[in-house]
Amino acid sequence: MHRTSSFRAAYDAVLGRWPGPVEAVDLATPYGVTRVNRCGPADAPPLVLLPGGGATSTVWGACVAAGAARAHRVHAVDLVGDPGLSVPAPDRAIRSPGDLVGWLDAVLDGLGPQPGPVTLAGHSYGAWIAAHYAARRPDRLGRLVLLDPTQVFAGLRPGYVLRALPMLVRPTPERVRSFLAWESRGAALDPAWLRLQEEGAGLPAVRPVTGPRPDLAGLAQSSGAGPRVDVLFAGLARCHDSGRAARAARGALPGARVDVLPGVPHHALPLTAAAEIVRRVF
């Protein structure tokens, strides 16, 4: 997938602000090459991070700076087909949740033997992917962390969808900036990351996989045999009613730890609430 020089410069600028050395690796999967940015002690348990749609792996830099890599080997993933440095296979697209599970199987295999159980964490759309994976591969995970998951415990508000539609149909830097300012309720977003979002607006992208909510009944009935689950909602999210979503999460997963982080909007969660995220779940 073609990447403009301005997008790559913006990507490298955000990644360059991560603390400590960062190793970039490209993993071969049946669905294309997946870029993973990793840091932290090589002998620490793995923490695999999936970003929200369009956010790229670089969105996790604030969490790394807040200490996520102190006790973990962080593996931050660029989603295949999204803006980022992953490259989709020309002849095999990801079209279903099952394909996403197969892709993530290949990513985890590509990381090689790990010194401890895998913690899989995702934000927004990345949390939807992570939840589908955990539902089908609970034996591969030690922990599942869902950060303001969309379409997992609650649907999207119609007003949010209508506001996002112009940006999704014909993304431009102006539309991206306007939408993020509205959704984040004026929160101070990292200017370098915001520039990266704007640079990604004109890039070719694969239509994201949509589908049913993940069936988490198996995790609810695992009686301690499956992964530990943590769910953290953004209290000011416009995409869904966080209180209702949290109640639905507690009902679906009685053994999970479910919290609502007040005063934080959806898209800004990994950026502005990184210290609280690390304190609570990493």
mmCIF file of C-alpha atoms in Angstrom:
data_model
loop_
_atom_site.group_PDB
_atom_site.id
_atom_site.type_symbol
_atom_site.label_atom_id
_atom_site.label_comp_id
_atom_site.label_asym_id
_atom_site.label_seq_id
_atom_site.Cartn_x
_atom_site.Cartn_y
_atom_site.Cartn_z
ATOM 1 C CA MET A 1 0.000 0.000 0.000
ATOM 2 C CA HIS A 2 1.455 3.346 -1.065
ATOM 3 C CA ARG A 3 2.531 5.674 1.710
ATOM 4 C CA THR A 4 3.285 9.332 1.043
ATOM 5 C CA SER A 5 6.530 10.822 2.290
ATOM 6 C CA SER A 6 4.573 13.286 4.458
ATOM 7 C CA PHE A 7 2.640 10.451 6.112
ATOM 8 C CA ARG A 8 5.845 8.528 6.792
ATOM 9 C CA ALA A 9 7.489 11.637 8.228
ATOM 10 C CA ALA A 10 4.503 12.201 10.530
ATOM 11 C CA TYR A 11 4.512 8.536 11.568
ATOM 12 C CA ASP A 12 8.237 8.587 12.335
ATOM 13 C CA ALA A 13 7.870 11.844 14.260
ATOM 14 C CA VAL A 14 5.317 10.326 16.639
ATOM 15 C CA LEU A 15 7.219 7.076 17.002
ATOM 16 C CA GLY A 16 10.436 8.991 17.616
ATOM 17 C CA ARG A 17 8.956 10.455 20.790
ATOM 18 C CA TRP A 18 8.535 7.050 22.433
ATOM 19 C CA PRO A 19 10.939 6.681 25.353
ATOM 20 C CA GLY A 20 13.845 4.281 25.011
ATOM 21 C CA PRO A 21 14.811 2.215 21.975
ATOM 22 C CA VAL A 22 11.986 0.976 19.735
ATOM 23 C CA GLU A 23 12.469 -1.984 17.411
ATOM 24 C CA ALA A 24 10.365 -2.152 14.243
ATOM 25 C CA VAL A 25 9.687 -5.623 12.840
ATOM 26 C CA ASP A 26 7.657 -6.765 9.844
ATOM 27 C CA LEU A 27 5.853 -10.074 10.339
ATOM 28 C CA ALA A 28 4.655 -12.156 7.397
ATOM 29 C CA THR A 29 1.042 -13.340 7.656
ATOM 30 C CA PRO A 30 -1.345 -14.913 5.137
ATOM 31 C CA TYR A 31 -3.030 -11.501 4.858
ATOM 32 C CA GLY A 32 0.056 -9.402 4.269
ATOM 33 C CA VAL A 33 3.001 -7.974 6.156
ATOM 34 C CA THR A 34 2.251 -6.613 9.620
ATOM 35 C CA ARG A 35 4.373 -3.868 11.157
ATOM 36 C CA VAL A 36 4.967 -4.237 14.900
ATOM 37 C CA ASN A 37 6.781 -1.629 16.982
ATOM 38 C CA ARG A 38 8.159 -3.148 20.155
ATOM 39 C CA CYS A 39 10.020 -2.015 23.224
ATOM 40 C CA GLY A 40 10.629 -2.961 26.827
ATOM 41 C CA PRO A 41 12.623 -5.821 28.369
ATOM 42 C CA ALA A 42 12.990 -8.731 25.948
ATOM 43 C CA ASP A 43 12.495 -11.209 28.795
ATOM 44 C CA ALA A 44 9.283 -9.610 30.099
ATOM 45 C CA PRO A 45 5.779 -11.002 29.492
ATOM 46 C CA PRO A 46 4.300 -9.802 26.190
ATOM 47 C CA LEU A 47 1.733 -7.032 25.917
ATOM 48 C CA VAL A 48 0.193 -6.929 22.428
ATOM 49 C CA LEU A 49 -1.581 -3.639 21.655
ATOM 50 C CA LEU A 50 -4.199 -3.104 18.919
ATOM 51 C CA PRO A 51 -5.124 0.512 18.090
ATOM 52 C CA GLY A 52 -8.480 1.923 17.150
ATOM 53 C CA GLY A 53 -9.376 2.245 13.487
ATOM 54 C CA GLY A 54 -7.003 4.614 11.716
ATOM 55 C CA ALA A 55 -5.015 5.400 14.853
ATOM 56 C CA THR A 56 -1.853 3.367 14.029
ATOM 57 C CA SER A 57 0.356 1.658 16.576
ATOM 58 C CA THR A 58 1.946 4.999 17.442
ATOM 59 C CA VAL A 59 -1.089 5.957 19.550
ATOM 60 C CA TRP A 60 0.326 3.773 22.342
ATOM 61 C CA GLY A 61 3.375 5.986 22.889
ATOM 62 C CA ALA A 62 1.758 7.786 25.821
ATOM 63 C CA CYS A 63 1.069 4.469 27.561
ATOM 64 C CA VAL A 64 4.665 3.405 26.978
ATOM 65 C CA ALA A 65 5.861 6.707 28.435
ATOM 66 C CA ALA A 66 3.561 6.156 31.429
ATOM 67 C CA GLY A 67 5.234 2.834 32.211
ATOM 68 C CA ALA A 68 3.532 0.121 30.159
ATOM 69 C CA ALA A 69 6.940 -1.189 29.062
ATOM 70 C CA ARG A 70 8.424 -1.405 32.563
ATOM 71 C CA ALA A 71 7.018 -4.865 33.283
ATOM 72 C CA HIS A 72 6.070 -5.915 29.750
ATOM 73 C CA ARG A 73 7.597 -6.413 26.351
ATOM 74 C CA VAL A 74 5.269 -4.134 24.358
ATOM 75 C CA HIS A 75 4.294 -5.176 20.832
ATOM 76 C CA ALA A 76 2.237 -2.367 19.222
ATOM 77 C CA VAL A 77 0.587 -3.467 15.977
ATOM 78 C CA ASP A 78 -0.403 -1.563 12.837
ATOM 79 C CA LEU A 79 -3.707 -3.046 11.639
ATOM 80 C CA VAL A 80 -3.541 -4.522 8.138
ATOM 81 C CA GLY A 81 -5.463 -2.352 5.691
ATOM 82 C CA ASP A 82 -5.434 0.725 7.939
ATOM 83 C CA PRO A 83 -3.124 3.724 7.709
ATOM 84 C CA GLY A 84 0.188 2.593 9.109
ATOM 85 C CA LEU A 85 3.105 0.566 7.811
ATOM 86 C CA SER A 86 1.424 -2.830 7.479
ATOM 87 C CA VAL A 87 0.945 -3.938 3.866
ATOM 88 C CA PRO A 88 -2.122 -6.018 2.899
ATOM 89 C CA ALA A 89 -1.655 -9.015 0.632
ATOM 90 C CA PRO A 90 -2.908 -8.155 -2.876
ATOM 91 C CA ASP A 91 -4.719 -11.460 -3.286
ATOM 92 C CA ARG A 92 -6.094 -12.223 0.184
ATOM 93 C CA ALA A 93 -8.088 -9.598 2.021
ATOM 94 C CA ILE A 94 -9.338 -9.790 5.595
ATOM 95 C CA ARG A 95 -13.115 -10.016 5.214
ATOM 96 C CA SER A 96 -14.521 -11.536 8.403
ATOM 97 C CA PRO A 97 -13.906 -11.855 12.143
ATOM 98 C CA GLY A 98 -12.566 -15.327 11.411
ATOM 99 C CA ASP A 99 -9.971 -13.823 9.079
ATOM 100 C CA LEU A 100 -8.982 -11.362 11.801
ATOM 101 C CA VAL A 101 -8.475 -14.271 14.200
ATOM 102 C CA GLY A 102 -6.303 -16.039 11.623
ATOM 103 C CA TRP A 103 -4.288 -12.879 11.058
ATOM 104 C CA LEU A 104 -3.728 -12.385 14.781
ATOM 105 C CA ASP A 105 -2.768 -16.056 15.152
ATOM 106 C CA ALA A 106 -0.025 -15.430 12.588
ATOM 107 C CA VAL A 107 1.091 -12.240 14.364
ATOM 108 C CA LEU A 108 1.400 -14.004 17.723
ATOM 109 C CA ASP A 109 3.209 -16.912 16.060
ATOM 110 C CA GLY A 110 5.568 -14.433 14.400
ATOM 111 C CA LEU A 111 6.547 -12.981 17.754
ATOM 112 C CA GLY A 112 8.116 -16.330 18.590
ATOM 113 C CA PRO A 113 8.285 -18.082 21.985
ATOM 114 C CA GLN A 114 7.323 -15.749 24.806
ATOM 115 C CA PRO A 115 8.578 -15.658 28.407
ATOM 116 C CA GLY A 116 5.082 -15.423 29.850
ATOM 117 C CA PRO A 117 1.379 -15.427 29.028
ATOM 118 C CA VAL A 118 0.194 -12.934 26.399
ATOM 119 C CA THR A 119 -1.820 -9.890 27.441
ATOM 120 C CA LEU A 120 -3.899 -8.725 24.468
ATOM 121 C CA ALA A 121 -5.220 -5.174 24.703
ATOM 122 C CA GLY A 122 -7.206 -3.117 22.235
ATOM 123 C CA HIS A 123 -8.856 0.278 22.028
ATOM 124 C CA SER A 124 -12.151 0.949 20.219
ATOM 125 C CA TYR A 125 -12.166 -1.112 16.994
ATOM 126 C CA GLY A 126 -8.967 -2.797 18.168
ATOM 127 C CA ALA A 127 -10.869 -3.902 21.283
ATOM 128 C CA TRP A 128 -13.583 -5.402 19.052
ATOM 129 C CA ILE A 129 -10.878 -7.415 17.287
ATOM 130 C CA ALA A 130 -9.302 -8.433 20.600
ATOM 131 C CA ALA A 131 -12.668 -9.552 22.000
ATOM 132 C CA HIS A 132 -13.373 -11.704 18.951
ATOM 133 C CA TYR A 133 -9.911 -13.231 19.284
ATOM 134 C CA ALA A 134 -10.311 -13.977 22.982
ATOM 135 C CA ALA A 135 -13.711 -15.561 22.364
ATOM 136 C CA ARG A 136 -12.165 -18.001 19.866
ATOM 137 C CA ARG A 137 -8.650 -18.411 21.286
ATOM 138 C CA PRO A 138 -8.969 -18.089 25.078
ATOM 139 C CA ASP A 139 -6.190 -20.628 25.579
ATOM 140 C CA ARG A 140 -3.646 -18.324 23.903
ATOM 141 C CA LEU A 141 -4.155 -15.422 26.302
ATOM 142 C CA GLY A 142 -3.358 -14.724 29.920
ATOM 143 C CA ARG A 143 -5.248 -11.423 29.991
ATOM 144 C CA LEU A 144 -7.659 -9.489 27.818
ATOM 145 C CA VAL A 145 -7.857 -5.703 28.177
ATOM 146 C CA LEU A 146 -10.639 -3.806 26.394
ATOM 147 C CA LEU A 147 -10.341 -0.013 26.369
ATOM 148 C CA ASP A 148 -13.663 1.667 25.524
ATOM 149 C CA PRO A 149 -14.609 -1.200 23.195
ATOM 150 C CA THR A 150 -17.068 -0.370 20.423
ATOM 151 C CA GLN A 151 -19.696 -2.828 19.189
ATOM 152 C CA VAL A 152 -18.822 -5.310 21.946
ATOM 153 C CA PHE A 153 -21.250 -4.512 24.752
ATOM 154 C CA ALA A 154 -23.262 -1.704 23.154
ATOM 155 C CA GLY A 155 -24.073 -0.364 19.708
ATOM 156 C CA LEU A 156 -23.002 2.981 18.313
ATOM 157 C CA ARG A 157 -25.169 6.015 18.938
ATOM 158 C CA PRO A 158 -26.902 7.168 15.721
ATOM 159 C CA GLY A 159 -25.724 10.741 16.278
ATOM 160 C CA TYR A 160 -22.122 9.601 16.445
ATOM 161 C CA VAL A 161 -22.468 7.622 13.216
ATOM 162 C CA LEU A 162 -24.053 10.583 11.411
ATOM 163 C CA ARG A 163 -21.302 12.911 12.589
ATOM 164 C CA ALA A 164 -18.585 10.446 11.499
ATOM 165 C CA LEU A 165 -20.141 9.609 8.116
ATOM 166 C CA PRO A 166 -18.669 12.477 6.040
ATOM 167 C CA MET A 167 -15.189 11.689 7.353
ATOM 168 C CA LEU A 168 -15.635 7.988 6.582
ATOM 169 C CA VAL A 169 -17.097 8.504 3.101
ATOM 170 C CA ARG A 170 -14.576 11.113 1.956
ATOM 171 C CA PRO A 171 -11.843 11.662 4.517
ATOM 172 C CA THR A 172 -9.935 14.925 4.352
ATOM 173 C CA PRO A 173 -7.577 16.489 6.895
ATOM 174 C CA GLU A 174 -10.200 19.113 7.686
ATOM 175 C CA ARG A 175 -12.920 16.524 8.299
ATOM 176 C CA VAL A 176 -10.621 14.404 10.458
ATOM 177 C CA ARG A 177 -9.636 17.432 12.543
ATOM 178 C CA SER A 178 -13.228 18.601 12.916
ATOM 179 C CA PHE A 179 -14.522 15.182 13.927
ATOM 180 C CA LEU A 180 -11.794 14.555 16.488
ATOM 181 C CA ALA A 181 -12.290 18.018 18.005
ATOM 182 C CA TRP A 182 -16.022 17.316 18.351
ATOM 183 C CA GLU A 183 -15.661 13.786 19.690
ATOM 184 C CA SER A 184 -12.864 14.645 22.118
ATOM 185 C CA ARG A 185 -14.849 17.631 23.431
ATOM 186 C CA GLY A 186 -11.897 19.916 22.883
ATOM 187 C CA ALA A 187 -9.380 17.761 24.774
ATOM 188 C CA ALA A 188 -5.760 18.697 24.126
ATOM 189 C CA LEU A 189 -4.622 16.005 21.699
ATOM 190 C CA ASP A 190 -0.967 15.462 20.904
ATOM 191 C CA PRO A 191 -0.324 17.784 17.914
ATOM 192 C CA ALA A 192 2.126 15.347 16.317
ATOM 193 C CA TRP A 193 -0.375 12.487 16.538
ATOM 194 C CA LEU A 194 -3.156 14.741 15.245
ATOM 195 C CA ARG A 195 -1.009 15.646 12.238
ATOM 196 C CA LEU A 196 -0.477 11.940 11.599
ATOM 197 C CA GLN A 197 -4.255 11.407 11.633
ATOM 198 C CA GLU A 198 -4.674 14.189 9.104
ATOM 199 C CA GLU A 199 -1.891 12.817 6.886
ATOM 200 C CA GLY A 200 -3.603 9.415 6.883
ATOM 201 C CA ALA A 201 -6.883 10.859 5.623
ATOM 202 C CA GLY A 202 -5.994 10.665 1.955
ATOM 203 C CA LEU A 203 -4.294 7.280 1.975
ATOM 204 C CA PRO A 204 -5.895 4.253 0.337
ATOM 205 C CA ALA A 205 -7.406 1.953 2.934
ATOM 206 C CA VAL A 206 -9.183 -1.375 2.989
ATOM 207 C CA ARG A 207 -12.784 -1.348 4.168
ATOM 208 C CA PRO A 208 -12.725 -2.427 7.835
ATOM 209 C CA VAL A 209 -14.311 -5.699 8.811
ATOM 210 C CA THR A 210 -17.696 -5.364 10.450
ATOM 211 C CA GLY A 211 -19.927 -8.027 11.879
ATOM 212 C CA PRO A 212 -21.694 -9.277 14.956
ATOM 213 C CA ARG A 213 -20.667 -8.634 18.497
ATOM 214 C CA PRO A 214 -18.238 -11.255 19.802
ATOM 215 C CA ASP A 215 -19.780 -14.166 21.657
ATOM 216 C CA LEU A 216 -18.158 -13.903 25.072
ATOM 217 C CA ALA A 217 -20.257 -16.605 26.729
ATOM 218 C CA GLY A 218 -17.286 -18.957 26.787
ATOM 219 C CA LEU A 219 -15.181 -16.427 28.678
ATOM 220 C CA ALA A 220 -17.987 -15.851 31.180
ATOM 221 C CA GLN A 221 -18.240 -19.591 31.837
ATOM 222 C CA SER A 222 -14.509 -20.314 31.960
ATOM 223 C CA SER A 223 -14.413 -20.462 35.788
ATOM 224 C CA GLY A 224 -10.894 -19.123 35.934
ATOM 225 C CA ALA A 225 -9.566 -21.247 33.075
ATOM 226 C CA GLY A 226 -9.687 -18.431 30.502
ATOM 227 C CA PRO A 227 -7.924 -15.083 30.417
ATOM 228 C CA ARG A 228 -8.460 -12.471 33.090
ATOM 229 C CA VAL A 229 -10.549 -9.667 31.600
ATOM 230 C CA ASP A 230 -10.329 -5.927 32.313
ATOM 231 C CA VAL A 231 -12.676 -3.435 30.650
ATOM 232 C CA LEU A 232 -12.199 0.312 30.952
ATOM 233 C CA PHE A 233 -14.753 2.732 29.478
ATOM 234 C CA ALA A 234 -14.307 6.420 28.661
ATOM 235 C CA GLY A 235 -16.840 8.374 30.660
ATOM 236 C CA LEU A 236 -17.263 11.141 28.061
ATOM 237 C CA ALA A 237 -17.475 8.877 25.018
ATOM 238 C CA ARG A 238 -19.871 10.098 22.344
ATOM 239 C CA CYS A 239 -19.897 6.758 20.493
ATOM 240 C CA HIS A 240 -21.997 5.001 23.151
ATOM 241 C CA ASP A 241 -23.479 5.435 26.611
ATOM 242 C CA SER A 242 -20.544 4.387 28.787
ATOM 243 C CA GLY A 243 -22.673 3.699 31.862
ATOM 244 C CA ARG A 244 -25.003 1.378 29.986
ATOM 245 C CA ALA A 245 -22.090 -0.289 28.220
ATOM 246 C CA ALA A 246 -20.356 -0.888 31.555
ATOM 247 C CA ARG A 247 -23.505 -2.446 33.008
ATOM 248 C CA ALA A 248 -23.792 -4.685 29.955
ATOM 249 C CA ALA A 249 -20.130 -5.700 30.325
ATOM 250 C CA ARG A 250 -20.631 -6.648 33.975
ATOM 251 C CA GLY A 251 -23.661 -8.698 33.011
ATOM 252 C CA ALA A 252 -21.884 -10.471 30.161
ATOM 253 C CA LEU A 253 -18.643 -11.075 32.090
ATOM 254 C CA PRO A 254 -19.390 -11.335 35.828
ATOM 255 C CA GLY A 255 -15.774 -12.180 36.630
ATOM 256 C CA ALA A 256 -14.295 -9.214 34.754
ATOM 257 C CA ARG A 257 -13.067 -6.005 36.305
ATOM 258 C CA VAL A 258 -15.103 -3.210 34.695
ATOM 259 C CA ASP A 259 -14.514 0.491 35.363
ATOM 260 C CA VAL A 260 -15.570 3.826 33.873
ATOM 261 C CA LEU A 261 -12.905 6.502 33.694
ATOM 262 C CA PRO A 262 -14.689 9.836 34.210
ATOM 263 C CA GLY A 263 -13.876 12.954 32.247
ATOM 264 C CA VAL A 264 -12.220 11.213 29.285
ATOM 265 C CA PRO A 265 -13.591 11.046 25.704
ATOM 266 C CA HIS A 266 -13.346 7.991 23.490
ATOM 267 C CA HIS A 267 -10.653 8.838 20.933
ATOM 268 C CA ALA A 268 -8.445 10.609 23.479
ATOM 269 C CA LEU A 269 -8.392 7.680 25.911
ATOM 270 C CA PRO A 270 -4.941 6.212 25.073
ATOM 271 C CA LEU A 271 -3.486 9.697 24.669
ATOM 272 C CA THR A 272 -4.733 11.739 27.618
ATOM 273 C CA ALA A 273 -5.474 9.008 30.173
ATOM 274 C CA ALA A 274 -2.347 6.913 29.671
ATOM 275 C CA ALA A 275 -1.129 7.162 33.268
ATOM 276 C CA GLU A 276 -4.498 6.050 34.600
ATOM 277 C CA ILE A 277 -4.713 3.213 32.078
ATOM 278 C CA VAL A 278 -1.269 1.931 33.079
ATOM 279 C CA ARG A 279 -2.112 2.229 36.768
ATOM 280 C CA ARG A 280 -5.386 0.350 36.431
ATOM 281 C CA VAL A 281 -4.738 -2.343 33.832
ATOM 282 C CA PHE A 282 -1.072 -2.539 32.749
#
